Structures are given as C-alpha cells and as structure tokens.
Short mmCIF file of C-alpha atoms and ligand atoms in Angstrom, two decimals:
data_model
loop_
_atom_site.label_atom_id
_atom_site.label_comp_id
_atom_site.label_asym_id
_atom_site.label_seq_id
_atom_site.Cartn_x
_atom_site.Cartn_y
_atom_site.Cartn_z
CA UNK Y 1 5.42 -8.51 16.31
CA UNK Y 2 4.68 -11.13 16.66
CA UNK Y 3 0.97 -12.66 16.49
CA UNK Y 4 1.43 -13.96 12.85
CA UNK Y 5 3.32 -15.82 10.62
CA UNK Y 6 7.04 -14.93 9.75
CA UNK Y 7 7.10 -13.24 6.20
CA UNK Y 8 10.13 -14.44 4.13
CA UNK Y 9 10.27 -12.14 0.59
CA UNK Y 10 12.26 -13.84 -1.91
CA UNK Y 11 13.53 -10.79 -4.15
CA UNK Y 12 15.10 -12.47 -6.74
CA UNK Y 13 16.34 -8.96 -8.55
CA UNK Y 14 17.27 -9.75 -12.06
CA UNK Y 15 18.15 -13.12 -11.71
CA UNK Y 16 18.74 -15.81 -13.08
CA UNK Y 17 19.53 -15.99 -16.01
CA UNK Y 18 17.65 -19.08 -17.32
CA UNK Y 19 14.36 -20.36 -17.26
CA UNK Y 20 15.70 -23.38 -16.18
CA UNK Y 21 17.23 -22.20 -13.36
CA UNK Y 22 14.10 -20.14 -12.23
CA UNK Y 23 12.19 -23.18 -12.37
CA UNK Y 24 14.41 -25.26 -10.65
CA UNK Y 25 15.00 -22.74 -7.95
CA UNK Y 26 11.09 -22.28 -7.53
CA UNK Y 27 10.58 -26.14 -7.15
CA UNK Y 28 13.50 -26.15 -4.59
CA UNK Y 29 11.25 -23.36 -2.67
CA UNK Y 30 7.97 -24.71 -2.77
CA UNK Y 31 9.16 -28.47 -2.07
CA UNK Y 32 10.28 -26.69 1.36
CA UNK Y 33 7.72 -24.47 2.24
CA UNK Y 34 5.45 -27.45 2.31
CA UNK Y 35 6.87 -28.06 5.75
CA UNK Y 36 6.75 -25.05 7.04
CA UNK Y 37 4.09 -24.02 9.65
CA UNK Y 38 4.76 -20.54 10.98
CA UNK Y 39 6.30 -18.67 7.78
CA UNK Y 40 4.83 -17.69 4.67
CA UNK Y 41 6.81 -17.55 2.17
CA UNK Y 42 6.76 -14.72 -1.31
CA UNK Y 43 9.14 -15.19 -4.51
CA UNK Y 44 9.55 -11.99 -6.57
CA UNK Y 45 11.34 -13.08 -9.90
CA UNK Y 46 11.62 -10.89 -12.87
CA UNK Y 47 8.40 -10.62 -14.80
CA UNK Y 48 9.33 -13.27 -17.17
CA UNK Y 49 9.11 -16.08 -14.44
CA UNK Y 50 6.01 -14.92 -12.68
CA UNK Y 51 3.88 -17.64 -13.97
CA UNK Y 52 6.07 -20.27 -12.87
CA UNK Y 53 4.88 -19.31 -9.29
CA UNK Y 54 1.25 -20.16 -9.64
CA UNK Y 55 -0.67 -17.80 -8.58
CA UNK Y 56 -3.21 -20.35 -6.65
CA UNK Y 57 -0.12 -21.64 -4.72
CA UNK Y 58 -1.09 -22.07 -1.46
CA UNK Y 59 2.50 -22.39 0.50
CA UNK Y 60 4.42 -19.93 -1.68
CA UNK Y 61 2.71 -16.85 -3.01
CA UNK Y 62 4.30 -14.47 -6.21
CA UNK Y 63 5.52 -11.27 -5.95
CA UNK Y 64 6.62 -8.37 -8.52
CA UNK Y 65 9.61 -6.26 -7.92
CA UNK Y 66 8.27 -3.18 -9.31
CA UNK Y 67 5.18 -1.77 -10.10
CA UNK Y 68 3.77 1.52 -12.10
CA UNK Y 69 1.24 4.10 -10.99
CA UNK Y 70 -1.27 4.73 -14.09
CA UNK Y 71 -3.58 1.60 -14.61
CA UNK Y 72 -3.15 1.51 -17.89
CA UNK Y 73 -1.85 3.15 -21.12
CA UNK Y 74 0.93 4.70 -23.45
CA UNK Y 75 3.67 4.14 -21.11
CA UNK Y 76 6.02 1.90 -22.62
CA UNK Y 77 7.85 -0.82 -21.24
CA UNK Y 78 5.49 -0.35 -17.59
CA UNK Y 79 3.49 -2.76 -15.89
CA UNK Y 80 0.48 -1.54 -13.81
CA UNK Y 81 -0.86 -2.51 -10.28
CA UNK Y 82 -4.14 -3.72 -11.70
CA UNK Y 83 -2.48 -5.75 -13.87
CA UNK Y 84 -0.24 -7.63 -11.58
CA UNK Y 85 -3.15 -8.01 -9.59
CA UNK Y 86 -5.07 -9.62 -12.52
CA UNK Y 87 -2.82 -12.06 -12.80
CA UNK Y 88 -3.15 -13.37 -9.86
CA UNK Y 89 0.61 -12.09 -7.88
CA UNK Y 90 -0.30 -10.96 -4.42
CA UNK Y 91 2.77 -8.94 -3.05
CA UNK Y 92 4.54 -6.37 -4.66
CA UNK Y 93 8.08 -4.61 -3.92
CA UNK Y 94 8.49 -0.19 -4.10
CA UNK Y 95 10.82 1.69 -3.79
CA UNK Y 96 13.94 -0.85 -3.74
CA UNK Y 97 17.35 1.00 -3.26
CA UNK Y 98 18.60 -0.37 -6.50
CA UNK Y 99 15.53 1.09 -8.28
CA UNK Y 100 15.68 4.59 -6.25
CA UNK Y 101 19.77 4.76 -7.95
CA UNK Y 102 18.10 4.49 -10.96
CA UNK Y 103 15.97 7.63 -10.14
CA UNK Y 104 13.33 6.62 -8.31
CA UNK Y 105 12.28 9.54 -6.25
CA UNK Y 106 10.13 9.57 -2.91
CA UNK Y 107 7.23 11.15 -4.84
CA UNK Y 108 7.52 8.70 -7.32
CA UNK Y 109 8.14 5.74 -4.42
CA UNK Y 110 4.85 7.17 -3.01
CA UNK Y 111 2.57 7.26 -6.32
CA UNK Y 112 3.58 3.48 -6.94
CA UNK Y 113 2.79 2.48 -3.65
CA UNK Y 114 -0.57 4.03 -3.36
CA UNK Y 115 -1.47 2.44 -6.31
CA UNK Y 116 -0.10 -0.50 -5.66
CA UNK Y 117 -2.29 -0.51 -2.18
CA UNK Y 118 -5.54 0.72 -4.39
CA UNK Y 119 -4.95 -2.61 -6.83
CA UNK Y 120 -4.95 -4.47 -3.73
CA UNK Y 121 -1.62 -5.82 -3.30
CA UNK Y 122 0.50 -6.71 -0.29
CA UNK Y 123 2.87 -3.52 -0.70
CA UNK Y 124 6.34 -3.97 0.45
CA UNK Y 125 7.99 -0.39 0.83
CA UNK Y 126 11.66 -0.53 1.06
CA UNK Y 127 13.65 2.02 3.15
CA UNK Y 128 16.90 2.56 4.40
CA UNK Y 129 19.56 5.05 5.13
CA UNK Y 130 22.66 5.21 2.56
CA UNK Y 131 25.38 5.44 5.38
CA UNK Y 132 25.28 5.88 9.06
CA UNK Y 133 26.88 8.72 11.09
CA UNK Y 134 28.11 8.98 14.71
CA UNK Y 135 25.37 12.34 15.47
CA UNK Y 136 22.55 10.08 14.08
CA UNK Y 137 21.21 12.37 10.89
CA UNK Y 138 20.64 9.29 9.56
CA UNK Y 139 17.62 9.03 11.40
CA UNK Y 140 16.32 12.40 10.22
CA UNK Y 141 17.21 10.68 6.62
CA UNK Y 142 14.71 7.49 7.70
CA UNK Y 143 12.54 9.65 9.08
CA UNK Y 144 12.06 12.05 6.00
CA UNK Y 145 11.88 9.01 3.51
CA UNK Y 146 9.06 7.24 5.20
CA UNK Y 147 7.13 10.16 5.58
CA UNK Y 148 7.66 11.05 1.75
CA UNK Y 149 7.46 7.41 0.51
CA UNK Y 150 3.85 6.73 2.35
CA UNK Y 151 2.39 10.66 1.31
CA UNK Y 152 -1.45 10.28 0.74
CA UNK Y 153 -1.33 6.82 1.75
CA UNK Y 154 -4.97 5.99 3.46
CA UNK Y 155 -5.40 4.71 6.94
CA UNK Y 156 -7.85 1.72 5.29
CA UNK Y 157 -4.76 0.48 3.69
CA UNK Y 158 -2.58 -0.35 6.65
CA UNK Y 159 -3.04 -3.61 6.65
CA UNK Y 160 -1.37 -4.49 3.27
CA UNK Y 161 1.35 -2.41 3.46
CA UNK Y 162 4.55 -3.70 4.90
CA UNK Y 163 8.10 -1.98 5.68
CA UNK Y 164 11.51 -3.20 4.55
CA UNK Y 165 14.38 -1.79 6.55
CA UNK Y 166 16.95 -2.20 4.50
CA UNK Y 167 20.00 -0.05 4.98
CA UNK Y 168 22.06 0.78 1.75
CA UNK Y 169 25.65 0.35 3.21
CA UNK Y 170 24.09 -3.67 4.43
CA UNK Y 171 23.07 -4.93 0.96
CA UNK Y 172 24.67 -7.81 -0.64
CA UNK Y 173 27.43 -7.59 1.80
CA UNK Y 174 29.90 -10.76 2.89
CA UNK Y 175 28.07 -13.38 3.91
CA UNK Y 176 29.73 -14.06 7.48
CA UNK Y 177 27.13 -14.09 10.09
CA UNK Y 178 26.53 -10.77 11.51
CA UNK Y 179 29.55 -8.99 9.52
CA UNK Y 180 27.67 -6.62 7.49
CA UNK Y 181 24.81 -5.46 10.46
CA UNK Y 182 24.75 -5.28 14.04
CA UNK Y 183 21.46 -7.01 15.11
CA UNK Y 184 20.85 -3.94 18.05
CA UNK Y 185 21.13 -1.20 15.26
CA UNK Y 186 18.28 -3.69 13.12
CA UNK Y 187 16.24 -3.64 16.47
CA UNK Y 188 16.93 0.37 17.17
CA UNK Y 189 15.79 0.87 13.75
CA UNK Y 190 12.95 -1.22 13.99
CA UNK Y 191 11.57 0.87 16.88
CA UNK Y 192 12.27 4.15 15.17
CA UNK Y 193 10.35 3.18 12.00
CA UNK Y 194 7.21 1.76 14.38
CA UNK Y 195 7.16 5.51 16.08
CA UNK Y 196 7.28 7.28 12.83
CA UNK Y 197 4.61 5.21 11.39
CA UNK Y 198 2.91 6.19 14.76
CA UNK Y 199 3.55 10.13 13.87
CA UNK Y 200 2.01 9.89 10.76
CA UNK Y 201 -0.79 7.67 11.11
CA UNK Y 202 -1.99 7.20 14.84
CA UNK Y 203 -1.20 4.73 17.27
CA UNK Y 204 -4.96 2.82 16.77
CA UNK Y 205 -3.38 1.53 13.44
CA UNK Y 206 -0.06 1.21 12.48
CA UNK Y 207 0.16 -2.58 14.81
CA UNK Y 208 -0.72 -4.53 11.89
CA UNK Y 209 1.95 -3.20 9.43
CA UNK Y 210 4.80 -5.47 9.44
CA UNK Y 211 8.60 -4.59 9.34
CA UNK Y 212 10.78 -6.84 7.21
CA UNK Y 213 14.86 -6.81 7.40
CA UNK Y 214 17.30 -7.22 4.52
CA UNK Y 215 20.56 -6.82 3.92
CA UNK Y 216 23.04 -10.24 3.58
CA UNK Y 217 20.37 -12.36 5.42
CA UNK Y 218 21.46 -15.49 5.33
CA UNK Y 219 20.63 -19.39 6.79
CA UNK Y 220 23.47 -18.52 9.63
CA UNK Y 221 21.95 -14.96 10.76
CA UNK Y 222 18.81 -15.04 9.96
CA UNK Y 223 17.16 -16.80 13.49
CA UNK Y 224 19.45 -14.41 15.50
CA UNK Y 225 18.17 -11.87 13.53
CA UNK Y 226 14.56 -12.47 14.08
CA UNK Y 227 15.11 -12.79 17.70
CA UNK Y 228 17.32 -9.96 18.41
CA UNK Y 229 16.06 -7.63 16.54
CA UNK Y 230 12.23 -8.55 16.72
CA UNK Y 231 11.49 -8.00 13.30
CA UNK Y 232 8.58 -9.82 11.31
CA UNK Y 233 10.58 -11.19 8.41
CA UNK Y 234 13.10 -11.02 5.44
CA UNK Y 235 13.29 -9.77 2.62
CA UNK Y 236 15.97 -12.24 0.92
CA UNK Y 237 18.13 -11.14 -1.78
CA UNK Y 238 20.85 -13.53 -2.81
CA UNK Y 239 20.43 -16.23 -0.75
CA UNK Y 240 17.24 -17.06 -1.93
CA UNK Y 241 18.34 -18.11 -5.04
CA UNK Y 242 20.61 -20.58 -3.67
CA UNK Y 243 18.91 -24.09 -3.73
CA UNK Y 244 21.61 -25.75 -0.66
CA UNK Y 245 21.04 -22.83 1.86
CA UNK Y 246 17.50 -20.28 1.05
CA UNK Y 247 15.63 -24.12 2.52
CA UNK Y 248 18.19 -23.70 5.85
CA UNK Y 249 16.76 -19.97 6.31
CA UNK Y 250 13.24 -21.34 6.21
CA UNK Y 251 13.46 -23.78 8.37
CA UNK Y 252 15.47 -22.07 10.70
CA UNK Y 253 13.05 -19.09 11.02
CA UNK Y 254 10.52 -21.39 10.89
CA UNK Y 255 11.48 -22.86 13.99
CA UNK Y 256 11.33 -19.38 16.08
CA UNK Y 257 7.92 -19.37 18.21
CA UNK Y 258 6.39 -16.22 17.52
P1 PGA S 301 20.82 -9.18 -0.24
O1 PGA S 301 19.75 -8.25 -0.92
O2 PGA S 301 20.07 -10.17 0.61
O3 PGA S 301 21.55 -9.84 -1.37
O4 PGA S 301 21.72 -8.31 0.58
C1 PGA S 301 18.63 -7.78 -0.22
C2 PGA S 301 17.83 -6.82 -1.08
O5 PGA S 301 18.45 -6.03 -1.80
O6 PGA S 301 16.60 -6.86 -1.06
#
C-alpha cells in the first residue's frame, strides 16, 4: 500500500436475523466510524437491510454481497449491477467462497464482476486457495483463479476493483489471535497476487488495486495483521456483527499510519 485510507468490508453474510438487530448493529458502526480518520469503512448486509445503510452516508458506505451479470430481466430471484448501483450501494462482493460451494464458477465469478465494474461499483473479488500443500500447488491454484475470475476485465477499470485474499481453510476459524493464519503466509500471498495482477495487466496499472485480508480477523489480530502482512484492509466476517469488539478493530486499524 499504503497511500490511502484502510478499507474495512463488513460482510455481514446472512445475518442477522432481525431487523432489529441489523439496525442496531449499523448504528453501533456508524456511531464509531465517526471517529475514524484513516479507514473507510463498507457494511454488506443481506439485501433486506440495505436501506438501513443510507446510501448518502458519508463515514460508512453500503455494500451488496452478490451481484448478477444481465442488467435486467426474466431471471428470477437476481439482482443486477445497475440496480444496486441505482440505489445508491457503492461496493459490491464476487465471487465469495461460500457462494463459489454453491456453484459459482470462475466464468461465472468473472461475468459478475465485469458487470459489476461496468455498473460502476467498487468490486471486491474474493480469492483464496481451499488448502495449502508443502510443494506450493496452491499457488498454481491462486494463480489460475485470478486469472479466470478477472477474464475480459478492462484496464480502465482497475481502479474499482479490489482483491480479497481469503484462504478457504482460514474462514470463520477460532478466534485466538493469529491461530487460524500465519501473518508471513498473508504477506507471501499478498506479493504473489500483486505479481499476477502484474502478468495479466502490466505493471503501469495494477498499483491502485487494493488487496483486502479475511479470514477470523478480529479486534486482537487485526493491527498485526495490517502491519505484518502489508495488506490494505479487511474484509470482516463475524466480528463485524459484534457491537463490543467490530468498534475495537476500527479503532485499532485506525490507529496504524499508513
Ligand atoms: P470470517 O469471515 O471473518 O468470519 O472468517 C470472513 C469472510 O468469509 O468474508
């Protein structure tokens, strides 16, 4: 990084289960992010919630967890890009691990994204290896998905997209500092995905993309993580629905210079 503002992704998965609760947790959230100075901050709740983050927000900007590729028509039960956009949400999430078990392919990773990137949304493309192995396939396995997951992406678009490294085998894992990643294997793998971006798109653009971490972040690992493994934010699964510890994380990666 790290000439910009920390990016903290809220992905909120399908949860909670009240409206209650998602209001109360988004109040908790924005109260917060009111002090912070160096971290923006994006909640992606279900669609239901959406409009409880206003989309004029200043300090804390919405988010959608999925997107679909056709702008509009008989596909039921989808929500397009444009329509997202429309609304007024400024991020959205593709190609999440739990959506890719449900079938979510590359080519279909890559179709969302582009037109996710056309709508003109902040596109947040998760990757991540499954498991790790001691001769390092995995890397041909990281390598391979990012290539396949950002096909026919445009160079113009660089800006808005953004990378989430988030390794399978790391999600929603104890919650012990540093138990379910190492931080050097975060910061190896940060480096890796910068010179594959660099394969496929030229060295002249790829410094403005930003690589997020997730995987058990949490208020205790979270600064260490930033540090160590140099990445330019979180994206936040469980702990940022907890009201006592998601305002710790801010503040705590708030307070890392950049
Ligand atoms: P987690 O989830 O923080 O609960 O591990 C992260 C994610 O799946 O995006």
């Amino acid at each position: 990084m790290q000439n910009h503002k920390h990016l903290i992704v809220a992905n909120w998965k399908m949860n909670p289960s009240s409206k209650e609760e998602a209001k109360r947790i988004i109040n908790s959230t924005k109260k917060i992010a009111k002090e912070l100075k160096r971290t923006e901050v994006v909640i992606c709740p279900p669609f239901p919630f959406i409009d409880f983050v206003k989309p004029d927000d200043k300090k804390v900007f919405s988010g959608v967890q999925n997107v679909f590729y056709v702008p509009v028509g008989t596909f039921t039960g989808e929500v397009s890009s444009e329509m997202i956009r429309a609304f007024g949400a400024k991020y959205s999430i593709v190609g999440h691990s739990e959506r890719r078990h449900l079938g979510e392919t590359d080519d279909i990773v890559s179709k969302k994204a582009n037109a996710s990137l056309m709508a003109g949304l902040k596109t947040i493309i998760c990757v991540g290896e499954e498991t790790r192995d001691n001769s390092g396939d995995y890397l041909n396995f990281l390598r391979n998905q990012i290539k396949n997951s950002l096909a026919n992406v445009k160079k113009k678009f660089l800006f808005d997209l953004i990378i989430a490294y988030e390794p399978v085998w790391a999600i929603s894992k104890s919650t012990v500092a540093g138990q379910a990643m190492n931080f050097n294997e975060v910061h190896e793998a940060n480096i890796f995905i910068k010179k594959t971006l660099v394969e496929i798109f030229g060295k002249d653009w790829v410094s403005g993309v930003r690589i997020l971490y997730g995987g058990s972040v949490n208020f205790e690992n979270a600064e260490n993580i930033i540090k160590e493994a140099k990445v330019d934010g979180f994206l936040v699964g469980r702990e940022s629905l907890d009201i006592e510890t998601f305002p710790k994380l801010l503040k705590s990666v708030d307070g890392i210079q950049s």
